[in-house]
Amino acid sequence: MDDNINETKNIENNVIENNNDQCNNTDSNNNNNEIYNTENNLQNNIEIIKEDKKINDDIKNENISHSIELNKQCGSEINNNISDHIPESSDISNNNLIDTNNINYNNVGVQITFENLSYKVINLKYKKQLKIKKKYEEQINKLKRDNKQIDLEKMESNEYSNQATRGGDVIEKELTILSNVSGVIEKGEMTALFGPSGSGKSTLLDILAKRKSTGSITGKLLVNGKELGDAYKKYCSYVTQEEILLETSTVEETLKLHADLRLPGMSDNDKWKRVYQVLQDIGLTKKAKSKIGGVLPGGMVLKGLSGGEKKRVSIGCALVTNPSLLLLDEPTSGLDSTSALVVMKVLQNLTQKGVTVIFNLFTKIMVVLKGRMFYIGGDVLGYLASLGYKCPNHENPADFCLDSCIEIANSSDFTTIVDNWDNYYKNEVAPTICNNDVNKEVDKGVSMLYQYKVLQHRSLRYFLRNKIGFASRVVIGLLVGLLFSACFGGLKNTQEDISKETGALFFLMASLSLLPYACISTFLSTRTLFNSERASKIYKTLPFFLSSMFIEIFVGIVVSAIVVIIVYTISNFRWNFVSFILTYFGFLFIHLFSVFMVIAVSNITGTVDLTFTYSTGLSIIYLLFAGFFVPVNQLPKSFGWLHYINPLHYGFSSLMIAQFKDREIECPTPVPNDPSSICLYPNGNLVLKQFSLQDYTYGETLGILIVWTFFYYCLAYFAIHYFNKEKR
């Protein structure tokens, strides 16, 4: 497993050693890292240098020639290592896993065109200005209603007036993030989306991936010159910047899940073929059985893949659907140079199979400035040179482009330059838009029952492999039961032990209602995974929720059984089968109610701190008014109504009824002048009357508790569905 984790580092070490052997005759001032950096810079930029020969003739000076020669001498080892790392088709074919000749990406070669894309969002400053103006007008109207003379000079100095009426502070209702952006992406191109921070790059990428959930979008997004609506999604796949994967799943299991949920019309055998084809393309055939790895909820670290390998798994999940267009958000972010180069080589190989990729190692570049399309094409250095910005010798072209674009964006000629580009696009590029037929049918997708089956299988697998998570909850249950028994062991059916028994029931109820707090991090970790997968629309909310809750219900059944069995065995509660079953179901639904409440709160708040704060507040209120400290009939009238909406009140009532209903209690032998010999509770019904529970039945209290549990179960679902959306 250690070899799996350190594979990328081993490649980098081998590269450096080989460079040392082959390049020992170079200048003594150049160390191994400089040689390695020279290789990386030239590998990424040599194509740009070749394209700019006509414009930048002076680039071919002696120093650059020497660097290129050095690249030829020292670079072969890097490419050889990477080629070894990315297996050829024969690697899988020889194992008779699939016939690689029968599966091709991009079954329909398409051209992606976007015309006059604009994106606007509500200006929060405008809303604030409206609120200030409203307060100012209310102040004026109040003075008029009171028939008071309005002191205009005083009103002009008022803070509301100043902010609401100043002519220079007029704020637009909407902010324009993108304005009339147009472009064409041909089949099999690698296109970089380039621009300074805040220029609208991420916004354009989200719109091209149809993942924008806020703001208003106008313009056209065409496939082969046709608008497809929802059918566009089957031609496009999106890879997020973060690798959000289930840590306990293997690589092939992760890809198979995406195949199951996103390829409804394909047989299981063909899905496996697609999985292994993707494994070949991303260079992870030897890691098919390796777990993803990472930090599990609770802090335990599971060994698995390296960062670059996880990135390739994320790319593989997107490739399962055989997309024509692959969009990636910073695919090399957080990776070392070798891992980044391996990832980009994988993407470069995909373009040779017809997949259009938007990002680096590119054949085309899109530059966005201030929400406008500044340039799209393959010779950005030439275009900048035509505007008077010539790239100096030896300067990194990417840095030069970025600096030049920032300077142009802040210049007075910016509007003229982008308007000229728009005119060029409309007159020269737009007439070349492809008009081939495309499939406009929207895939129906798999049924919700099948989604539940696949997700339930994954949840069970995660549960079985995350042994620490389940074991910790079982151990806590054991400790609660044993410590409880140490304090309340050997209870007797006597007058003296009645108060102990009622206190023991309340303590157990409080313990089981607080146990789910230990799993807040687990609930929130599944929230992140769900957000990522739902954004890709591979399943609905309900199947995911049901599959997750099935595991929680199972754990609740086990933990409650452990606690009740230990307590009944050692503490000597009312020992008959009916009382045992009734008590068990009371504790079970108390525990499940608390689980669903914490899940609902965690999905509404979204953070551990807020979840703990709000859930603790609710639990304190519920425990305080449960009826143990102060009986219901003795509560102040202003707060007496709280017990009606208190699930723990009905839970405590059901436990008390299960233990004391129609139960005979031993009385001491009467002794004159001895208050302790008085028999206050000859039967359990009097105990129930003491707690104002004489009018309840077990069925009523447990039934109401079940209703409250189901209410929080539904609330947890709505919290996941409505409060848990990715906003982009």
Short mmCIF file of C-alpha atoms in Angstrom, two decimals, residues 12 77 126 248 254 298 374 385 475 591 663 668 678 688:
data_model
loop_
_atom_site.label_atom_id
_atom_site.label_comp_id
_atom_site.label_asym_id
_atom_site.label_seq_id
_atom_site.Cartn_x
_atom_site.Cartn_y
_atom_site.Cartn_z
CA GLU A 12 9.98 12.21 -9.57
CA GLU A 77 13.61 10.19 -19.14
CA TYR A 126 -28.49 48.02 -4.47
CA THR A 248 -13.27 3.44 1.61
CA THR A 254 -15.98 4.35 -7.66
CA GLY A 298 -13.16 11.10 13.46
CA PHE A 374 -10.58 39.24 -25.15
CA ALA A 385 2.26 41.55 -30.36
CA VAL A 475 -18.04 0.87 22.62
CA HIS A 591 -32.24 7.35 20.15
CA ARG A 663 -46.82 -3.22 39.20
CA PRO A 668 -41.91 -2.27 54.64
CA ILE A 678 -44.68 4.24 55.68
CA LEU A 688 -47.21 7.29 37.67
#
